[in-house]
């Protein structure tokens, strides 16, 4: 059943352009294993919201990665509707949405399961940082819109790596939402920031190596990846998402988490810099 | 005004917006020029800035900013085979765009761009209305040349035509003849990042800027695979020669709806912001194209209230505002 509240287009099937075969640029990572991509963060992009932020992760020159662009708005704290049951602390609701033009394949307007999944992860990440008891009986909405996603590869290949890509998107969502929460003046114990690390096979059959801020299309294969939401000044993790095939060696998992924390320290600097700049500007 | 009370201008504007706007438009002393709450003169607009080609996954894109209103528009082409269009007629080359529904504009407001637009529900009435207005204006203004969206196919010469004719659904039945095998469908998605009044002007300008930026890959019909193949290297820009621009004004009567009229006085506020839109019932939108010197009106729509008279709508003054707006926007869209 077509959604009659939107313009739906022709009744027949439309297909995204199918390109003639072409040599794809070989996956290659030009950054150091411990280097993250440059981030640009700006707060106050939506003046009518309580708080807002815009995050841009720079595209890589000569690489298949096209960078990422996200905006986040925060509305509240405001009183809950009368029908809502009593809540002794703030009710946080998060919403993550890809714009239809954000990915290689056009996305619909209805939220799909991966977007709901991201919302849930984001909610856990932020809940650990908020001091929710200060606002009883109130609610706050955090809305993240992904204007441009990272996926930039052939559709067939993309299907396999999409799940890895979600981690990068989540890392960006956490960072941008933390900046927007700070811009809204909602008390947090610390600004939370997201970071991603991955275990990839080494070159020429060498030992697997750990890289920070992995771009899935820059690697042939990703063995395991980890995304953390980290509070730098308290040294705490509020959300941890690790998947992939790791050997039972607990040390390896600990290492991967440590690398992800290291990556999140990099984005936390971007948050701090942009918030200081906003505070200085008035 | 009342420094002892310790209330700032912003607080006054929030507490009693109506009298505040009226006091600003009718200053008590003559040496203060009339202004709106936001400091603009009644016919002063917010200067637009346009930034195109900022998205890499879309075929065309633009960001338009007018004050605190920010809109991002992405255009993406997908193909549809003529055999999949139920009402397809090869002889039709006049009304293809509308009949086959090849333009699909949608506006999304539920990005938290203003406190009243939160996600979680169906599109709001405003979003639906705006989408429909953009949709009908795209068709009625004929800014897109249908030829840009046609994908041609020439029947293969070497093939035996008899075999080909057996399949009646194949669009390439006759040898050597050029037929339209498929069409591009343009998905035009308009996202509001920040909302501060006057959504239609901003959304329309973003649509025009994004369409002007759109480059579709060169595409051809592959008869063997029965699908459309696109080239990665070559792309063809859509030809947009005219860029019509919308200009919206609201009518402020100086009274709240339940109060008696103040001697029929009214003010027209061009390019309203969110506060002004909430105070005014009547609004007028005019879409003009001033290319080659003469002003051509593509559409006028007026809603609510009965203050604006036909004389006023066709007055030189009103048209000159629209003309100025057209120049401003065209400069911003064409320049970068």
Coordinates of C-alpha atoms in Angstrom, one line a residue:
Chain A
X1 CA 0.0 0.0 0.0
X2 CA 1.5 3.3 -1.1
X3 CA 1.9 6.0 1.4
X4 CA -0.7 8.5 0.3
X5 CA 0.7 11.3 2.4
X6 CA 3.8 11.6 0.2
X7 CA 4.5 12.0 -3.5
X8 CA 5.2 8.4 -4.6
X9 CA 6.2 8.6 -8.2
X10 CA 5.4 6.2 -11.0
X11 CA 3.6 3.0 -10.3
X12 CA 6.1 0.9 -12.2
X13 CA 9.4 -0.3 -10.8
X14 CA 12.2 2.2 -11.0
X15 CA 15.8 1.0 -10.6
X16 CA 18.9 3.0 -9.6
X17 CA 21.4 3.4 -12.4
X18 CA 23.3 0.2 -13.2
X19 CA 26.8 1.0 -14.2
X20 CA 28.8 -0.7 -16.8
X21 CA 31.6 -2.8 -15.4
X22 CA 34.6 -0.7 -14.4
X23 CA 37.7 -1.2 -12.4
X24 CA 37.1 -0.1 -8.9
X25 CA 40.0 1.6 -7.2
X26 CA 41.7 -0.9 -5.0
X27 CA 40.9 -0.6 -1.4
X28 CA 43.8 1.2 0.2
X29 CA 44.2 3.0 3.4
X30 CA 46.5 6.0 3.1
X31 CA 46.3 7.0 6.8
X32 CA 48.5 5.6 9.5
X33 CA 46.8 2.7 11.5
X34 CA 46.5 5.1 14.4
X35 CA 45.3 8.1 12.5
X36 CA 41.6 9.2 12.4
X37 CA 40.0 11.4 9.8
X38 CA 39.7 15.1 10.4
X39 CA 36.4 16.2 11.9
X40 CA 34.6 19.5 11.7
X41 CA 32.0 20.2 14.3
X42 CA 29.8 23.3 14.7
X43 CA 27.1 23.9 17.2
X44 CA 24.0 26.1 16.9
X45 CA 23.0 25.3 13.3
X46 CA 19.3 25.2 14.1
X47 CA 18.6 28.3 16.2
X48 CA 14.9 27.3 16.9
X49 CA 16.0 24.1 18.6
X50 CA 17.3 24.0 22.2
X51 CA 20.6 22.7 21.0
X52 CA 22.0 21.6 17.7
X53 CA 25.2 20.5 16.0
X54 CA 26.7 19.6 12.6
X55 CA 29.5 17.2 12.2
X56 CA 31.5 16.6 9.0
X57 CA 34.1 14.0 8.6
X58 CA 36.5 14.9 5.8
X59 CA 36.5 12.9 2.6
X60 CA 39.7 11.2 1.7
X61 CA 41.5 12.4 -1.3
X62 CA 42.0 9.7 -3.9
X63 CA 40.1 7.2 -1.8
X64 CA 36.7 5.7 -2.3
X65 CA 35.5 7.2 1.0
X66 CA 33.3 10.2 0.7
X67 CA 33.2 11.4 4.3
X68 CA 30.2 11.8 6.4
X69 CA 27.8 14.7 7.2
X70 CA 25.4 14.6 10.2
X71 CA 23.2 17.1 11.9
X72 CA 21.6 16.8 15.3
X73 CA 18.9 18.8 17.0
X74 CA 17.9 18.6 20.7
X75 CA 14.4 19.7 21.8
X76 CA 13.7 20.0 25.5
X77 CA 13.8 19.5 28.4
X78 CA 10.1 20.1 28.3
X79 CA 7.1 18.8 30.2
X80 CA 5.8 15.4 29.3
X81 CA 2.3 15.2 27.8
X82 CA -0.5 14.8 30.4
X83 CA -1.2 11.3 29.3
X84 CA 2.4 10.1 30.1
X85 CA 2.9 8.3 33.4
X86 CA 5.0 9.9 36.1
X87 CA 8.7 9.7 35.6
X88 CA 11.2 10.7 38.4
X89 CA 13.8 11.5 35.8
X90 CA 14.1 12.9 32.3
X91 CA 12.7 10.7 29.5
X92 CA 15.2 10.5 26.7
X93 CA 14.0 9.7 23.2
X94 CA 16.4 9.4 20.3
X95 CA 15.7 9.2 16.6
X96 CA 18.2 8.5 13.9
X97 CA 17.2 8.9 10.2
X98 CA 19.1 8.6 7.0
X99 CA 18.2 11.2 4.3
X100 CA 17.0 9.4 1.1
X101 CA 20.1 10.8 -0.6
X102 CA 22.5 9.8 2.1
X103 CA 23.5 6.4 0.7
X104 CA 24.2 4.9 -2.7
X105 CA 20.8 3.4 -2.8
X106 CA 17.9 5.7 -2.2
X107 CA 16.3 5.1 1.2
X108 CA 12.6 5.4 1.9
X109 CA 11.1 7.8 4.4
X110 CA 9.9 5.1 6.8
X111 CA 12.5 4.1 9.4
X112 CA 14.0 0.7 8.7
X113 CA 15.4 -1.7 11.3
X114 CA 19.0 -0.5 11.0
X115 CA 17.9 3.0 11.8
X116 CA 16.0 1.8 14.8
X117 CA 19.0 -0.1 15.9
X118 CA 21.2 3.0 15.7
X119 CA 18.6 4.9 17.8
X120 CA 18.7 2.3 20.5
X121 CA 22.5 2.3 20.7
X122 CA 22.5 6.1 20.7
X123 CA 20.0 6.2 23.6
X124 CA 22.2 3.9 25.8
X125 CA 25.3 5.9 25.0
X126 CA 23.7 9.2 26.0
X127 CA 21.7 7.9 29.0
X128 CA 25.0 7.1 30.7
X129 CA 26.2 10.7 30.4
X130 CA 23.0 12.6 31.2
X131 CA 22.2 13.6 34.8
X132 CA 18.6 12.7 34.3
X133 CA 17.4 13.1 37.9
X134 CA 17.7 16.9 37.6
X135 CA 14.6 17.0 35.4
X136 CA 11.8 14.9 36.8
X137 CA 8.6 14.7 34.7
X138 CA 10.2 16.1 31.6
X139 CA 11.3 14.8 28.2
X140 CA 14.0 15.5 25.7
X141 CA 14.2 14.6 22.1
X142 CA 17.4 14.0 20.3
X143 CA 17.1 13.8 16.5
X144 CA 20.1 12.9 14.3
X145 CA 19.8 13.2 10.5
X146 CA 22.5 11.6 8.3
X147 CA 22.8 13.9 5.3
X148 CA 25.6 11.9 3.8
X149 CA 26.7 8.5 4.8
X150 CA 30.0 6.8 4.2
X151 CA 29.0 4.1 1.8
X152 CA 30.7 4.6 -1.5
X153 CA 31.1 1.4 -3.4
X154 CA 29.4 -0.8 -5.8
X155 CA 26.0 -1.9 -4.7
X156 CA 26.8 -5.7 -4.6
X157 CA 29.9 -5.2 -2.5
X158 CA 28.1 -2.7 -0.3
X159 CA 25.6 -5.2 0.9
X160 CA 28.3 -7.2 2.6
X161 CA 30.0 -4.2 4.3
X162 CA 26.9 -2.2 5.2
X163 CA 26.9 -3.6 8.7
X164 CA 30.5 -2.5 9.3
X165 CA 29.5 0.9 8.1
X166 CA 26.8 1.2 10.8
X167 CA 29.6 1.4 13.4
X168 CA 31.1 4.5 11.8
X169 CA 27.7 6.1 11.6
X170 CA 27.0 5.3 15.2
X171 CA 30.3 6.8 16.2
X172 CA 29.5 10.0 14.4
X173 CA 25.9 10.0 15.8
X174 CA 27.3 9.8 19.4
X175 CA 29.7 12.6 18.9
X176 CA 27.3 15.0 17.2
X177 CA 24.5 14.3 19.7
X178 CA 26.9 15.0 22.6
X179 CA 27.8 18.3 21.2
X180 CA 24.1 19.2 20.6
X181 CA 23.2 18.2 24.2
X182 CA 26.0 20.5 25.5
X183 CA 24.7 23.2 23.2
X184 CA 21.3 22.8 24.7
X185 CA 22.7 23.2 28.2
X186 CA 21.5 19.9 29.5
X187 CA 23.7 18.7 32.4
X188 CA 25.9 15.8 31.6
X189 CA 28.6 14.3 33.7
X190 CA 30.9 14.6 30.7
X191 CA 30.7 15.0 26.9
X192 CA 30.5 11.6 25.5
X193 CA 32.2 10.8 22.2
X194 CA 32.2 7.9 19.8
X195 CA 35.2 6.0 18.5
X196 CA 35.6 3.0 16.2
X197 CA 38.5 0.6 15.9
X198 CA 38.8 -2.5 13.7
X199 CA 40.9 -5.6 13.3
X200 CA 41.9 -6.0 9.6
X201 CA 44.1 -8.6 7.9
X202 CA 47.7 -7.4 7.5
X203 CA 49.3 -6.9 4.1
X204 CA 50.7 -10.0 2.3
X205 CA 49.4 -12.5 4.8
X206 CA 51.0 -10.8 7.9
X207 CA 49.6 -10.7 11.3
X208 CA 46.2 -8.9 11.6
X209 CA 46.6 -5.2 12.5
X210 CA 44.3 -2.9 14.4
X211 CA 43.3 0.4 12.8
X212 CA 41.5 3.4 14.2
X213 CA 38.5 4.9 12.4
X214 CA 38.2 2.2 9.7
X215 CA 36.5 3.0 6.5
X216 CA 35.1 -0.4 5.4
X217 CA 35.7 0.3 1.7
X218 CA 39.4 1.0 2.4
X219 CA 39.9 -2.6 3.5
X220 CA 39.5 -5.9 1.7
X221 CA 38.0 -7.4 4.8
X222 CA 37.2 -6.6 8.4
X223 CA 37.7 -9.3 10.9
X224 CA 36.2 -7.5 13.9
X225 CA 35.2 -4.0 14.8
X226 CA 34.3 -2.2 18.0
X227 CA 32.4 1.1 18.6
X228 CA 32.5 2.7 22.0
X229 CA 30.9 5.7 23.6
X230 CA 33.5 7.0 26.0
X231 CA 33.6 9.7 28.7
X232 CA 37.1 10.9 28.6
X233 CA 37.4 12.7 32.0
X234 CA 35.8 9.9 34.0
X235 CA 37.4 7.1 31.9
X236 CA 34.1 5.3 31.6
X237 CA 32.4 3.6 28.7
X238 CA 28.6 4.1 28.3
X239 CA 28.0 2.0 25.3
X240 CA 30.0 -0.8 23.7
X241 CA 29.3 -2.6 20.5
X242 CA 31.8 -5.2 19.4
X243 CA 31.3 -7.8 16.7
X244 CA 33.2 -10.0 14.4
X245 CA 35.3 -13.1 14.8
X246 CA 38.0 -12.7 17.4
X247 CA 40.0 -15.6 18.8
X248 CA 39.1 -16.5 22.3
X249 CA 42.1 -14.5 23.5
X250 CA 40.6 -12.0 25.9
X251 CA 43.7 -9.8 25.5
X252 CA 42.7 -9.2 21.9
X253 CA 39.3 -8.0 22.8
X254 CA 40.7 -5.7 25.5
X255 CA 43.2 -4.3 23.0
X256 CA 40.4 -3.6 20.4
X257 CA 38.4 -1.8 23.0
X258 CA 41.4 0.2 24.1
X259 CA 42.0 1.2 20.5
X260 CA 38.4 2.3 20.1
X261 CA 38.7 4.4 23.2
X262 CA 41.8 5.9 21.8
X263 CA 39.8 6.9 18.6
X264 CA 37.1 8.4 20.7
X265 CA 39.6 10.6 22.5
X266 CA 40.4 12.1 19.1
X267 CA 36.7 13.0 18.4
X268 CA 36.3 14.3 22.0
X269 CA 39.0 16.9 21.2
X270 CA 36.9 18.1 18.2
X271 CA 33.9 18.4 20.5
X272 CA 35.8 20.3 23.2
X273 CA 37.3 22.6 20.6
X274 CA 34.0 23.5 19.0
X275 CA 32.2 24.0 22.3
X276 CA 35.0 26.3 23.5
X277 CA 34.8 28.2 20.3
X278 CA 31.0 28.5 20.6
X279 CA 31.4 29.7 24.3
X280 CA 34.0 32.3 23.3
X281 CA 31.8 33.6 20.4
X282 CA 29.1 34.2 23.0
Chain B
X1 CA 11.4 50.8 26.6
X2 CA 11.1 49.8 30.2
X3 CA 14.6 49.3 31.5
X4 CA 13.5 49.2 35.1
X5 CA 11.4 46.2 34.5
X6 CA 14.5 44.3 33.4
X7 CA 12.8 42.7 30.5
X8 CA 14.8 42.3 27.3
X9 CA 13.4 42.9 23.8
X10 CA 13.3 39.1 23.1
X11 CA 11.2 38.6 26.3
X12 CA 8.7 41.3 25.2
X13 CA 8.5 39.7 21.8
X14 CA 7.7 36.4 23.3
X15 CA 5.3 37.6 26.0
X16 CA 3.1 39.7 23.8
X17 CA 4.2 39.3 20.2
X18 CA 1.2 41.1 18.6
X19 CA 1.5 44.5 20.3
X20 CA 5.2 44.3 20.1
X21 CA 5.2 43.9 16.3
X22 CA 2.6 46.6 16.0
X23 CA 4.7 49.0 18.2
X24 CA 7.7 48.4 16.0
X25 CA 5.8 49.0 12.8
X26 CA 4.2 52.1 14.2
X27 CA 7.0 53.8 16.2
X28 CA 5.8 56.6 18.5
X29 CA 8.4 59.1 17.4
X30 CA 8.9 60.0 13.7
X31 CA 12.7 59.8 13.7
X32 CA 12.6 56.0 14.2
X33 CA 11.9 54.1 10.9
X34 CA 9.2 51.5 11.1
X35 CA 10.7 48.0 11.4
X36 CA 9.7 44.5 12.3
X37 CA 10.5 42.6 15.4
X38 CA 13.5 41.2 13.7
X39 CA 14.8 44.6 12.7
X40 CA 14.1 44.3 9.0
X41 CA 12.1 46.9 7.1
X42 CA 8.6 45.6 6.0
X43 CA 9.9 44.9 2.5
X44 CA 13.4 43.8 3.4
X45 CA 14.2 40.2 2.7
X46 CA 16.9 37.9 4.1
X47 CA 19.7 37.6 1.6
X48 CA 19.9 34.0 0.3
X49 CA 23.1 32.0 0.0
X50 CA 23.2 28.9 -2.3
X51 CA 25.8 26.2 -2.2
X52 CA 25.5 23.4 -4.8
X53 CA 27.1 20.0 -5.4
X54 CA 27.8 19.4 -1.8
X55 CA 26.5 15.8 -1.7
X56 CA 28.4 13.0 -3.4
X57 CA 25.7 10.3 -3.6
X58 CA 23.1 12.4 -5.2
X59 CA 23.1 13.4 -8.9
X60 CA 22.5 17.0 -8.0
X61 CA 22.2 18.9 -4.7
X62 CA 22.0 22.3 -3.2
X63 CA 21.9 23.9 0.2
X64 CA 19.9 27.2 0.4
X65 CA 20.1 29.5 3.4
X66 CA 17.9 32.4 4.1
X67 CA 18.6 33.8 7.6
X68 CA 17.8 31.0 9.9
X69 CA 16.0 28.8 7.4
X70 CA 18.3 26.2 5.9
X71 CA 17.1 23.7 3.3
X72 CA 19.1 20.9 1.6
X73 CA 17.8 19.3 -1.6
X74 CA 19.1 16.2 -3.2
X75 CA 18.1 15.0 -6.7
X76 CA 18.6 11.4 -7.6
X77 CA 17.8 9.8 -10.9
X78 CA 16.4 6.3 -11.3
X79 CA 15.3 4.6 -14.5
X80 CA 12.0 3.1 -15.5
X81 CA 11.5 1.0 -18.6
X82 CA 8.7 2.1 -20.8
X83 CA 7.4 -1.5 -20.7
X84 CA 6.8 -0.9 -17.0
X85 CA 4.7 2.2 -17.5
X86 CA 1.1 1.0 -17.7
X87 CA -0.2 4.0 -19.7
X88 CA 2.8 4.3 -22.0
X89 CA 2.1 5.6 -25.6
X90 CA 5.0 6.1 -27.9
X91 CA 3.2 9.0 -29.6
X92 CA 3.0 11.0 -26.4
X93 CA 5.7 13.6 -26.3
X94 CA 3.7 16.5 -24.7
X95 CA 2.5 15.4 -21.3
X96 CA 5.0 12.6 -20.5
X97 CA 6.3 14.2 -17.3
X98 CA 2.9 14.5 -15.7
X99 CA 1.3 11.4 -17.1
X100 CA 4.1 9.0 -16.2
X101 CA 4.8 10.8 -13.0
X102 CA 8.5 11.2 -13.6
X103 CA 9.1 13.9 -11.0
X104 CA 8.9 12.9 -7.4
X105 CA 9.4 15.8 -5.0
X106 CA 9.0 15.2 -1.2
X107 CA 9.6 17.6 1.7
X108 CA 10.7 16.3 5.1
X109 CA 10.1 18.7 8.0
X110 CA 10.4 16.1 10.7
X111 CA 14.1 16.6 11.3
X112 CA 13.5 18.6 14.5
X113 CA 14.1 21.7 12.4
X114 CA 11.7 23.6 14.7
X115 CA 10.0 22.5 18.0
X116 CA 6.7 21.8 16.3
X117 CA 8.2 19.3 13.8
X118 CA 9.4 16.2 15.6
X119 CA 9.7 12.8 14.0
X120 CA 7.6 9.9 14.9
X121 CA 4.4 10.6 13.2
X122 CA 3.1 10.8 9.6
X123 CA 4.2 13.9 7.6
X124 CA 2.5 17.1 8.9
X125 CA -0.2 18.9 7.0
X126 CA 2.3 21.6 6.2
X127 CA 4.8 19.1 4.8
X128 CA 2.1 17.5 2.6
X129 CA 0.9 20.9 1.4
X130 CA 4.4 22.0 0.5
X131 CA 5.2 18.8 -1.4
X132 CA 2.1 19.1 -3.4
X133 CA 2.7 22.8 -4.2
X134 CA 6.3 22.0 -5.3
X135 CA 5.0 19.1 -7.4
X136 CA 2.4 21.1 -9.2
X137 CA 4.7 24.0 -9.8
X138 CA 7.4 21.8 -11.2
X139 CA 4.8 20.5 -13.8
X140 CA 3.1 23.7 -14.6
X141 CA 6.2 25.8 -14.9
X142 CA 7.7 23.3 -17.4
X143 CA 11.3 24.1 -16.3
X144 CA 12.4 20.5 -17.1
X145 CA 12.7 19.6 -20.7
X146 CA 11.3 16.0 -21.1
X147 CA 14.0 15.3 -23.6
X148 CA 16.5 15.3 -20.8
X149 CA 14.8 12.4 -19.2
X150 CA 14.3 10.2 -22.3
X151 CA 16.6 7.2 -22.8
X152 CA 16.7 6.3 -26.5
X153 CA 17.2 3.1 -28.1
X154 CA 17.9 2.3 -31.8
X155 CA 16.9 -1.1 -33.0
X156 CA 19.9 -3.1 -33.8
X157 CA 20.6 -3.2 -37.6
X158 CA 22.3 -6.5 -37.9
X159 CA 19.5 -8.4 -36.2
X160 CA 16.8 -10.2 -38.0
X161 CA 13.8 -8.1 -37.4
X162 CA 11.4 -11.0 -37.6
X163 CA 12.7 -12.7 -34.5
X164 CA 12.6 -9.4 -32.7
X165 CA 8.9 -8.8 -33.5
X166 CA 7.9 -12.0 -31.9
X167 CA 8.3 -10.6 -28.4
X168 CA 5.6 -8.0 -28.4
X169 CA 6.8 -6.3 -25.1
X170 CA 10.3 -5.5 -26.5
X171 CA 10.4 -1.8 -27.1
X172 CA 12.9 -2.2 -29.9
X173 CA 10.8 -4.0 -32.5
X174 CA 11.6 -2.1 -35.6
X175 CA 15.0 -2.2 -37.1
X176 CA 17.0 1.0 -37.2
X177 CA 14.2 3.1 -35.7
X178 CA 14.8 5.3 -32.7
X179 CA 12.4 4.7 -29.8
X180 CA 12.2 5.7 -26.2
X181 CA 13.2 2.7 -24.2
X182 CA 13.2 4.1 -20.8
X183 CA 12.9 7.3 -18.8
X184 CA 14.7 8.8 -15.9
X185 CA 12.6 9.4 -12.8
X186 CA 13.9 12.3 -10.7
X187 CA 13.5 11.8 -7.0
X188 CA 13.7 15.3 -5.4
X189 CA 14.1 15.1 -1.7
X190 CA 14.0 18.3 0.3
X191 CA 15.2 18.3 3.9
X192 CA 14.8 21.2 6.3
X193 CA 17.8 21.5 8.6
X194 CA 16.6 24.6 10.2
X195 CA 13.2 26.2 10.0
X196 CA 12.5 29.9 10.5
X197 CA 9.6 30.8 8.3
X198 CA 8.9 31.0 4.6
X199 CA 9.4 27.3 3.8
X200 CA 8.0 27.5 0.3
X201 CA 10.4 30.1 -1.1
X202 CA 13.4 28.3 0.4
X203 CA 12.3 24.8 -0.7
X204 CA 11.5 26.0 -4.3
X205 CA 14.8 27.8 -4.6
X206 CA 16.7 24.7 -3.3
X207 CA 14.8 22.5 -5.8
X208 CA 15.8 24.8 -8.7
X209 CA 19.4 25.1 -7.6
X210 CA 19.7 21.3 -7.2
X211 CA 18.0 20.6 -10.6
X212 CA 20.4 23.1 -12.2
X213 CA 23.2 21.1 -10.7
X214 CA 21.9 17.7 -11.7
X215 CA 24.0 15.6 -14.0
X216 CA 22.6 12.3 -15.1
X217 CA 24.9 9.6 -16.3
X218 CA 24.8 8.8 -20.0
X219 CA 22.5 5.8 -20.3
X220 CA 21.6 3.4 -23.0
X221 CA 19.3 0.4 -23.3
X222 CA 20.9 -3.0 -23.5
X223 CA 18.5 -5.1 -25.5
X224 CA 20.1 -8.4 -24.5
X225 CA 20.0 -7.8 -20.8
X226 CA 16.7 -5.9 -21.1
X227 CA 17.9 -3.1 -18.8
X228 CA 19.4 0.3 -18.8
X229 CA 23.1 0.6 -18.4
X230 CA 24.7 3.9 -17.3
X231 CA 28.2 5.1 -18.0
X232 CA 30.3 5.9 -15.0
X233 CA 32.5 8.4 -16.8
X234 CA 30.2 10.5 -18.9
X235 CA 27.3 12.5 -17.5
X236 CA 24.9 14.9 -19.1
X237 CA 23.7 18.0 -17.2
X238 CA 20.0 18.7 -17.2
X239 CA 19.3 21.9 -19.2
X240 CA 17.5 24.4 -17.0
X241 CA 17.2 27.7 -18.9
X242 CA 14.7 29.5 -16.7
X243 CA 14.8 29.7 -13.0
X244 CA 11.5 31.0 -11.7
X245 CA 11.6 32.2 -8.1
X246 CA 8.9 32.4 -5.4
X247 CA 8.3 35.4 -3.3
X248 CA 6.1 35.2 -0.2
X249 CA 4.6 38.0 1.9
X250 CA 2.3 37.9 4.9
X251 CA -0.3 40.5 5.8
X252 CA -0.2 41.9 9.3
X253 CA -3.4 43.7 10.3
X254 CA -2.2 44.9 13.7
X255 CA -5.0 43.1 15.6
X256 CA -5.5 39.8 17.2
X257 CA -8.3 37.9 15.6
X258 CA -10.8 38.5 18.3
X259 CA -10.3 42.3 18.5
X260 CA -12.0 44.9 16.3
X261 CA -10.1 46.3 13.4
X262 CA -7.7 49.3 13.6
X263 CA -9.1 51.5 10.8
X264 CA -8.3 49.0 8.1
X265 CA -4.5 49.5 8.2
X266 CA -2.2 46.7 7.3
X267 CA 1.4 45.9 6.5
X268 CA 2.8 43.5 4.0
X269 CA 5.8 41.7 5.4
X270 CA 8.0 40.1 2.8
X271 CA 9.9 36.9 3.6
X272 CA 8.3 36.3 7.0
X273 CA 10.0 34.5 9.8
X274 CA 8.5 32.0 12.1
X275 CA 7.1 34.6 14.6
X276 CA 5.5 36.7 11.9
X277 CA 3.9 33.6 10.2
X278 CA 2.3 32.7 13.5
X279 CA 0.8 36.2 13.9
X280 CA -0.6 36.6 10.4
X281 CA -3.5 34.8 8.8
X282 CA -3.2 36.0 5.3
X283 CA -0.3 35.2 3.0
X284 CA 0.4 35.6 -0.7
X285 CA 3.0 33.8 -2.8
X286 CA 3.9 34.9 -6.3
X287 CA 6.2 32.9 -8.6
X288 CA 7.8 35.0 -11.3
X289 CA 10.4 34.5 -14.0
X290 CA 12.0 37.8 -15.1
X291 CA 14.3 36.4 -17.7
X292 CA 15.0 38.7 -20.7
X293 CA 13.6 41.7 -18.9
X294 CA 9.9 41.1 -18.8
X295 CA 8.2 39.7 -15.7
X296 CA 6.2 36.6 -16.3
X297 CA 3.9 35.4 -13.5
X298 CA 3.8 31.6 -13.2
X299 CA 1.5 31.4 -10.2
X300 CA -0.1 33.5 -7.6
X301 CA -1.6 31.9 -4.5
X302 CA -3.3 33.7 -1.7
X303 CA -4.7 32.2 1.5
X304 CA -6.7 33.4 4.4
X305 CA -8.0 36.9 5.1
X306 CA -9.6 39.3 2.6
X307 CA -7.3 42.4 3.0
X308 CA -5.4 42.1 -0.2
X309 CA -7.3 43.5 -3.2
X310 CA -6.8 42.6 -6.8
X311 CA -5.4 46.0 -7.5
X312 CA -2.7 45.5 -4.9
X313 CA -1.8 42.1 -6.2
X314 CA -1.1 43.5 -9.7
X315 CA 0.5 46.7 -8.4
X316 CA 3.9 47.7 -9.7
X317 CA 5.2 47.8 -6.1
X318 CA 4.3 44.2 -5.4
X319 CA 5.7 43.0 -8.7
X320 CA 8.9 44.9 -8.1
X321 CA 9.5 43.1 -4.8
X322 CA 9.1 39.8 -6.6
X323 CA 11.4 41.0 -9.4
X324 CA 14.1 42.0 -7.0
X325 CA 13.8 38.7 -5.2
X326 CA 14.2 36.9 -8.6
X327 CA 17.3 38.8 -9.3
X328 CA 18.8 38.1 -5.9
X329 CA 18.1 34.4 -6.1
X330 CA 19.2 34.0 -9.7
X331 CA 22.5 35.7 -8.9
X332 CA 23.0 33.4 -5.9
X333 CA 22.1 30.2 -7.9
X334 CA 24.0 31.0 -11.1
X335 CA 27.1 32.6 -9.6
X336 CA 28.9 29.8 -7.8

